[in-house]
Amino acid sequence: GLWRYSRHPNYFGEWMVWNSLIITSLPSLLALWQTPEETLFTKVGVTWGLVTASVLMYQCLVNYTGAVPAEFYTVQKRPDYVKYQNMVNMFVPGQRKEVAKIKK
């Protein structure tokens, strides 16, 4: 399944949901920039908020509430999990690492 390509596909999926919300708001952001009634401060603030939202959600899902804390406790409970960590990407799904490359 998905856990063959990512150790935390659920967190990656959650992050992609947040990114999709940001992407769907881009037409409104472009319209905001074309509105002369809004101040530059408002336009820059909303733009900055959208840009940083993805980064903040990534940090939250990986480092604070999600992947890193989960792996800390999983390694303590299941020592064989280290082998799985060496073979599979933590967050972004991708091709599995070959065992021969890991042993080197």
Short mmCIF file of N, CA, C and O in Angstrom, two decimals:
data_model
loop_
_atom_site.label_atom_id
_atom_site.label_comp_id
_atom_site.label_asym_id
_atom_site.label_seq_id
_atom_site.Cartn_x
_atom_site.Cartn_y
_atom_site.Cartn_z
N GLY A 1 0.81 -1.18 0.00
CA GLY A 1 0.00 0.00 0.00
C GLY A 1 0.86 1.26 0.00
O GLY A 1 2.03 1.25 -0.38
N LEU A 2 0.28 2.32 0.45
CA LEU A 2 0.96 3.62 0.48
C LEU A 2 2.18 3.61 1.39
O LEU A 2 3.14 4.34 1.15
N TRP A 3 2.13 2.82 2.45
CA TRP A 3 3.24 2.80 3.41
C TRP A 3 4.50 2.16 2.83
O TRP A 3 5.54 2.19 3.45
N ARG A 4 4.40 1.64 1.64
CA ARG A 4 5.57 1.13 0.93
C ARG A 4 6.39 2.31 0.37
O ARG A 4 7.58 2.18 0.14
N TYR A 5 5.75 3.45 0.14
CA TYR A 5 6.40 4.60 -0.50
C TYR A 5 6.60 5.78 0.45
O TYR A 5 7.38 6.68 0.15
N SER A 6 5.88 5.81 1.54
CA SER A 6 6.01 6.89 2.52
C SER A 6 5.68 6.33 3.90
O SER A 6 4.70 5.60 4.05
N ARG A 7 6.48 6.69 4.89
CA ARG A 7 6.20 6.20 6.23
C ARG A 7 5.00 6.91 6.86
O ARG A 7 4.41 6.41 7.81
N HIS A 8 4.65 8.08 6.33
CA HIS A 8 3.52 8.85 6.87
C HIS A 8 2.67 9.43 5.75
O HIS A 8 2.55 10.64 5.61
N PRO A 9 2.04 8.56 4.93
CA PRO A 9 1.24 9.10 3.83
C PRO A 9 0.02 9.87 4.30
O PRO A 9 -0.47 10.76 3.59
N ASN A 10 -0.47 9.58 5.50
CA ASN A 10 -1.62 10.32 6.03
C ASN A 10 -1.25 11.78 6.29
O ASN A 10 -2.01 12.70 5.98
N TYR A 11 -0.08 12.03 6.85
CA TYR A 11 0.36 13.40 7.08
C TYR A 11 0.64 14.11 5.76
O TYR A 11 0.34 15.29 5.60
N PHE A 12 1.22 13.39 4.80
CA PHE A 12 1.46 13.98 3.49
C PHE A 12 0.13 14.36 2.83
O PHE A 12 0.00 15.44 2.25
N GLY A 13 -0.87 13.50 2.93
CA GLY A 13 -2.19 13.79 2.38
C GLY A 13 -2.81 15.01 3.03
O GLY A 13 -3.42 15.85 2.36
N GLU A 14 -2.67 15.13 4.33
CA GLU A 14 -3.18 16.31 5.05
C GLU A 14 -2.49 17.58 4.55
O GLU A 14 -3.14 18.60 4.34
N TRP A 15 -1.19 17.51 4.36
CA TRP A 15 -0.45 18.67 3.86
C TRP A 15 -0.91 19.05 2.45
O TRP A 15 -1.05 20.22 2.12
N MET A 16 -1.18 18.03 1.62
CA MET A 16 -1.66 18.30 0.27
C MET A 16 -3.05 18.93 0.28
O MET A 16 -3.37 19.75 -0.58
N VAL A 17 -3.89 18.58 1.24
CA VAL A 17 -5.20 19.23 1.36
C VAL A 17 -5.01 20.72 1.64
O VAL A 17 -5.66 21.56 1.01
N TRP A 18 -4.11 21.05 2.55
CA TRP A 18 -3.83 22.46 2.84
C TRP A 18 -3.27 23.17 1.61
O TRP A 18 -3.65 24.31 1.31
N ASN A 19 -2.39 22.51 0.88
CA ASN A 19 -1.85 23.12 -0.34
C ASN A 19 -2.92 23.32 -1.40
O ASN A 19 -2.91 24.32 -2.12
N SER A 20 -3.87 22.40 -1.49
CA SER A 20 -4.95 22.56 -2.46
C SER A 20 -5.84 23.75 -2.10
O SER A 20 -6.31 24.47 -2.99
N LEU A 21 -6.05 23.98 -0.82
CA LEU A 21 -6.81 25.17 -0.40
C LEU A 21 -6.08 26.45 -0.77
O LEU A 21 -6.70 27.44 -1.19
N ILE A 22 -4.77 26.43 -0.63
CA ILE A 22 -3.97 27.60 -1.02
C ILE A 22 -4.06 27.82 -2.52
O ILE A 22 -4.26 28.95 -2.98
N ILE A 23 -3.96 26.76 -3.28
CA ILE A 23 -4.02 26.88 -4.74
C ILE A 23 -5.38 27.39 -5.19
O ILE A 23 -5.47 28.24 -6.08
N THR A 24 -6.46 26.90 -4.58
CA THR A 24 -7.79 27.35 -4.97
C THR A 24 -8.05 28.80 -4.58
O THR A 24 -8.95 29.42 -5.12
N SER A 25 -7.26 29.33 -3.66
CA SER A 25 -7.44 30.74 -3.28
C SER A 25 -6.65 31.70 -4.16
O SER A 25 -6.81 32.91 -4.05
N LEU A 26 -5.80 31.18 -5.05
CA LEU A 26 -4.97 32.06 -5.89
C LEU A 26 -5.77 32.99 -6.79
O LEU A 26 -5.39 34.16 -6.93
N PRO A 27 -6.87 32.57 -7.41
CA PRO A 27 -7.65 33.54 -8.20
C PRO A 27 -8.17 34.72 -7.35
O PRO A 27 -8.16 35.86 -7.81
N SER A 28 -8.56 34.43 -6.13
CA SER A 28 -9.01 35.52 -5.26
C SER A 28 -7.85 36.42 -4.88
O SER A 28 -8.03 37.64 -4.75
N LEU A 29 -6.68 35.84 -4.70
CA LEU A 29 -5.50 36.65 -4.40
C LEU A 29 -5.16 37.57 -5.56
O LEU A 29 -4.85 38.76 -5.37
N LEU A 30 -5.23 37.05 -6.79
CA LEU A 30 -4.98 37.88 -7.96
C LEU A 30 -6.00 39.00 -8.07
O LEU A 30 -5.66 40.14 -8.41
N ALA A 31 -7.26 38.69 -7.77
CA ALA A 31 -8.30 39.73 -7.80
C ALA A 31 -8.04 40.78 -6.72
O ALA A 31 -8.28 41.97 -6.94
N LEU A 32 -7.56 40.35 -5.58
CA LEU A 32 -7.23 41.30 -4.50
C LEU A 32 -6.17 42.29 -4.95
O LEU A 32 -6.26 43.48 -4.68
N TRP A 33 -5.16 41.78 -5.64
CA TRP A 33 -4.07 42.66 -6.10
C TRP A 33 -4.54 43.65 -7.16
O TRP A 33 -3.93 44.70 -7.35
N GLN A 34 -5.63 43.34 -7.85
CA GLN A 34 -6.16 44.26 -8.86
C GLN A 34 -7.16 45.25 -8.30
O GLN A 34 -7.62 46.13 -9.00
N THR A 35 -7.50 45.11 -7.02
CA THR A 35 -8.46 46.00 -6.37
C THR A 35 -7.74 47.23 -5.84
O THR A 35 -6.89 47.11 -4.96
N PRO A 36 -8.07 48.41 -6.34
CA PRO A 36 -7.38 49.61 -5.86
C PRO A 36 -7.80 50.04 -4.45
O PRO A 36 -7.09 50.81 -3.80
N GLU A 37 -8.93 49.55 -3.98
CA GLU A 37 -9.42 49.97 -2.65
C GLU A 37 -8.61 49.40 -1.50
O GLU A 37 -8.60 49.95 -0.40
N GLU A 38 -7.97 48.26 -1.72
CA GLU A 38 -7.21 47.62 -0.65
C GLU A 38 -5.81 48.24 -0.53
O GLU A 38 -5.21 48.62 -1.52
N THR A 39 -5.34 48.30 0.69
CA THR A 39 -4.01 48.87 0.93
C THR A 39 -2.93 47.86 0.56
O THR A 39 -3.17 46.64 0.50
N LEU A 40 -1.75 48.37 0.31
CA LEU A 40 -0.61 47.50 0.00
C LEU A 40 -0.32 46.57 1.18
O LEU A 40 0.03 45.42 1.00
N PHE A 41 -0.50 47.09 2.39
CA PHE A 41 -0.28 46.28 3.59
C PHE A 41 -1.18 45.05 3.60
O PHE A 41 -0.74 43.94 3.90
N THR A 42 -2.44 45.24 3.24
CA THR A 42 -3.39 44.12 3.20
C THR A 42 -3.00 43.12 2.11
O THR A 42 -3.01 41.90 2.34
N LYS A 43 -2.65 43.63 0.95
CA LYS A 43 -2.29 42.74 -0.16
C LYS A 43 -1.05 41.91 0.17
O LYS A 43 -1.01 40.71 -0.07
N VAL A 44 -0.03 42.56 0.70
CA VAL A 44 1.20 41.85 1.06
C VAL A 44 0.94 40.88 2.21
O VAL A 44 1.44 39.75 2.22
N GLY A 45 0.13 41.29 3.17
CA GLY A 45 -0.17 40.43 4.31
C GLY A 45 -0.89 39.16 3.91
O GLY A 45 -0.54 38.06 4.36
N VAL A 46 -1.89 39.28 3.05
CA VAL A 46 -2.62 38.10 2.59
C VAL A 46 -1.71 37.20 1.76
O VAL A 46 -1.72 35.97 1.91
N THR A 47 -0.91 37.81 0.90
CA THR A 47 0.03 37.02 0.08
C THR A 47 1.03 36.28 0.97
O THR A 47 1.27 35.09 0.78
N TRP A 48 1.60 36.99 1.92
CA TRP A 48 2.55 36.38 2.83
C TRP A 48 1.90 35.25 3.64
O TRP A 48 2.51 34.20 3.86
N GLY A 49 0.68 35.46 4.06
CA GLY A 49 -0.04 34.43 4.80
C GLY A 49 -0.23 33.16 4.01
O GLY A 49 -0.06 32.05 4.53
N LEU A 50 -0.57 33.30 2.73
CA LEU A 50 -0.74 32.12 1.89
C LEU A 50 0.59 31.41 1.64
O LEU A 50 0.64 30.18 1.64
N VAL A 51 1.63 32.18 1.44
CA VAL A 51 2.95 31.57 1.20
C VAL A 51 3.43 30.82 2.42
O VAL A 51 3.93 29.70 2.33
N THR A 52 3.27 31.41 3.57
CA THR A 52 3.79 30.78 4.79
C THR A 52 2.87 29.67 5.32
O THR A 52 3.33 28.83 6.08
N ALA A 53 1.62 29.65 4.92
CA ALA A 53 0.70 28.62 5.42
C ALA A 53 1.19 27.21 5.09
O ALA A 53 1.15 26.32 5.94
N SER A 54 1.66 27.03 3.87
CA SER A 54 2.14 25.71 3.46
C SER A 54 3.38 25.31 4.26
O SER A 54 3.49 24.17 4.72
N VAL A 55 4.29 26.24 4.43
CA VAL A 55 5.52 25.96 5.17
C VAL A 55 5.20 25.64 6.63
O VAL A 55 5.74 24.69 7.21
N LEU A 56 4.32 26.42 7.22
CA LEU A 56 3.96 26.20 8.62
C LEU A 56 3.25 24.86 8.82
O LEU A 56 3.51 24.15 9.80
N MET A 57 2.36 24.50 7.90
CA MET A 57 1.67 23.21 8.01
C MET A 57 2.65 22.06 7.85
O MET A 57 2.56 21.05 8.54
N TYR A 58 3.61 22.21 6.94
CA TYR A 58 4.63 21.18 6.78
C TYR A 58 5.41 21.01 8.09
O TYR A 58 5.61 19.89 8.56
N GLN A 59 5.87 22.11 8.64
CA GLN A 59 6.63 22.05 9.90
C GLN A 59 5.80 21.41 11.01
O GLN A 59 6.30 20.60 11.78
N CYS A 60 4.54 21.80 11.09
CA CYS A 60 3.66 21.25 12.13
C CYS A 60 3.46 19.75 11.95
O CYS A 60 3.60 18.98 12.91
N LEU A 61 3.17 19.33 10.72
CA LEU A 61 2.88 17.91 10.47
C LEU A 61 4.12 17.03 10.55
O LEU A 61 4.02 15.84 10.85
N VAL A 62 5.28 17.58 10.28
CA VAL A 62 6.49 16.77 10.30
C VAL A 62 7.17 16.83 11.66
O VAL A 62 7.47 15.82 12.27
N ASN A 63 7.40 18.02 12.17
CA ASN A 63 8.26 18.18 13.35
C ASN A 63 7.53 18.27 14.68
O ASN A 63 8.08 17.85 15.69
N TYR A 64 6.36 18.83 14.72
CA TYR A 64 5.74 19.12 16.01
C TYR A 64 4.65 18.13 16.42
O TYR A 64 4.64 17.66 17.54
N THR A 65 3.72 17.84 15.53
CA THR A 65 2.61 16.97 15.92
C THR A 65 2.58 15.64 15.22
O THR A 65 1.81 14.77 15.59
N GLY A 66 3.41 15.46 14.20
CA GLY A 66 3.25 14.30 13.36
C GLY A 66 4.39 13.34 13.27
O GLY A 66 4.65 12.54 14.19
N ALA A 67 5.10 13.39 12.17
CA ALA A 67 6.02 12.33 11.78
C ALA A 67 7.18 12.12 12.75
O ALA A 67 7.44 10.99 13.17
N VAL A 68 7.89 13.16 13.10
CA VAL A 68 9.07 13.00 13.97
C VAL A 68 8.67 12.47 15.35
O VAL A 68 9.28 11.51 15.84
N PRO A 69 7.66 13.06 16.01
CA PRO A 69 7.28 12.49 17.31
C PRO A 69 6.77 11.05 17.20
O PRO A 69 7.08 10.22 18.05
N ALA A 70 6.03 10.74 16.15
CA ALA A 70 5.52 9.38 15.98
C ALA A 70 6.67 8.39 15.79
O ALA A 70 6.65 7.30 16.37
N GLU A 71 7.67 8.79 15.04
CA GLU A 71 8.80 7.89 14.80
C GLU A 71 9.64 7.71 16.06
O GLU A 71 10.18 6.64 16.28
N PHE A 72 9.74 8.74 16.86
CA PHE A 72 10.50 8.64 18.11
C PHE A 72 9.94 7.51 18.98
O PHE A 72 10.68 6.66 19.47
N TYR A 73 8.62 7.48 19.12
CA TYR A 73 8.00 6.45 19.97
C TYR A 73 7.95 5.09 19.27
O TYR A 73 8.04 4.06 19.93
N THR A 74 7.81 5.10 17.95
CA THR A 74 7.76 3.83 17.23
C THR A 74 9.08 3.08 17.31
O THR A 74 9.11 1.86 17.48
N VAL A 75 10.20 3.79 17.19
CA VAL A 75 11.51 3.16 17.29
C VAL A 75 11.70 2.55 18.67
O VAL A 75 12.30 1.48 18.80
N GLN A 76 11.19 3.20 19.70
CA GLN A 76 11.31 2.66 21.06
C GLN A 76 10.50 1.37 21.21
O GLN A 76 10.94 0.44 21.87
N LYS A 77 9.32 1.32 20.59
CA LYS A 77 8.45 0.16 20.72
C LYS A 77 8.85 -0.98 19.78
O LYS A 77 8.68 -2.14 20.10
N ARG A 78 9.34 -0.61 18.58
CA ARG A 78 9.65 -1.61 17.56
C ARG A 78 11.06 -1.35 17.01
O ARG A 78 11.23 -0.58 16.07
N PRO A 79 12.07 -1.99 17.55
CA PRO A 79 13.45 -1.76 17.11
C PRO A 79 13.68 -2.05 15.62
O PRO A 79 14.54 -1.44 15.00
N ASP A 80 12.91 -2.96 15.04
CA ASP A 80 13.06 -3.27 13.60
C ASP A 80 12.58 -2.13 12.71
O ASP A 80 12.82 -2.14 11.50
N TYR A 81 11.92 -1.14 13.28
CA TYR A 81 11.42 0.00 12.52
C TYR A 81 12.57 0.78 11.88
O TYR A 81 12.38 1.42 10.84
N VAL A 82 13.76 0.71 12.46
CA VAL A 82 14.92 1.42 11.90
C VAL A 82 15.22 0.92 10.49
O VAL A 82 15.55 1.73 9.61
N LYS A 83 15.09 -0.35 10.25
CA LYS A 83 15.31 -0.91 8.91
C LYS A 83 14.29 -0.31 7.93
O LYS A 83 14.64 0.07 6.81
N TYR A 84 13.05 -0.21 8.35
CA TYR A 84 11.99 0.39 7.53
C TYR A 84 12.31 1.87 7.26
O TYR A 84 12.12 2.35 6.14
N GLN A 85 12.81 2.58 8.27
CA GLN A 85 13.18 3.98 8.10
C GLN A 85 14.26 4.14 7.04
O GLN A 85 14.25 5.11 6.29
N ASN A 86 15.19 3.21 6.99
CA ASN A 86 16.28 3.28 6.01
C ASN A 86 15.82 2.97 4.59
O ASN A 86 16.54 3.30 3.64
N MET A 87 14.67 2.35 4.44
CA MET A 87 14.20 1.94 3.12
C MET A 87 13.13 2.85 2.54
O MET A 87 12.97 2.90 1.32
N VAL A 88 12.39 3.57 3.37
CA VAL A 88 11.21 4.30 2.90
C VAL A 88 11.32 5.78 3.29
O VAL A 88 11.73 6.10 4.41
N ASN A 89 10.94 6.67 2.37
CA ASN A 89 10.93 8.10 2.66
C ASN A 89 10.00 8.41 3.82
O ASN A 89 8.96 7.77 3.97
N MET A 90 10.35 9.42 4.60
CA MET A 90 9.54 9.73 5.77
C MET A 90 8.22 10.41 5.38
O MET A 90 7.17 10.02 5.87
N PHE A 91 8.26 11.42 4.54
CA PHE A 91 7.06 12.24 4.33
C PHE A 91 6.56 12.19 2.89
O PHE A 91 5.45 11.76 2.64
N VAL A 92 7.36 12.63 1.97
CA VAL A 92 6.95 12.68 0.56
C VAL A 92 7.08 11.28 -0.04
O VAL A 92 8.15 10.68 0.01
N PRO A 93 6.01 10.74 -0.62
CA PRO A 93 6.10 9.41 -1.23
C PRO A 93 7.14 9.39 -2.34
O PRO A 93 7.29 10.35 -3.09
N GLY A 94 7.84 8.30 -2.41
CA GLY A 94 8.86 8.16 -3.45
C GLY A 94 9.32 6.73 -3.56
O GLY A 94 8.87 5.83 -2.85
N GLN A 95 10.24 6.54 -4.46
CA GLN A 95 10.78 5.20 -4.69
C GLN A 95 11.53 4.71 -3.46
O GLN A 95 12.22 5.47 -2.79
N ARG A 96 11.37 3.44 -3.18
CA ARG A 96 12.07 2.84 -2.03
C ARG A 96 13.57 2.82 -2.29
O ARG A 96 14.02 2.68 -3.41
N LYS A 97 14.33 2.97 -1.22
CA LYS A 97 15.78 2.90 -1.31
C LYS A 97 16.19 1.44 -1.34
O LYS A 97 15.63 0.62 -0.62
N GLU A 98 17.17 1.12 -2.13
CA GLU A 98 17.62 -0.25 -2.23
C GLU A 98 18.44 -0.61 -1.00
O GLU A 98 19.22 0.18 -0.50
N VAL A 99 18.27 -1.83 -0.53
CA VAL A 99 18.97 -2.30 0.66
C VAL A 99 20.48 -2.31 0.44
O VAL A 99 21.26 -1.99 1.31
N ALA A 100 20.93 -2.63 -0.77
CA ALA A 100 22.35 -2.67 -1.07
C ALA A 100 22.99 -1.30 -0.89
O ALA A 100 24.11 -1.18 -0.40
N LYS A 101 22.28 -0.24 -1.26
CA LYS A 101 22.81 1.12 -1.11
C LYS A 101 22.86 1.52 0.35
O LYS A 101 23.72 2.28 0.76
N ILE A 102 21.96 1.03 1.13
CA ILE A 102 21.92 1.37 2.55
C ILE A 102 23.09 0.76 3.31
O ILE A 102 23.67 1.37 4.19
N LYS A 103 23.47 -0.45 2.95
CA LYS A 103 24.53 -1.16 3.68
C LYS A 103 25.90 -0.53 3.46
O LYS A 103 26.80 -0.73 4.25
N LYS A 104 26.07 0.23 2.40
CA LYS A 104 27.39 0.81 2.11
C LYS A 104 27.77 1.89 3.07
O LYS A 104 27.14 2.53 3.73
#
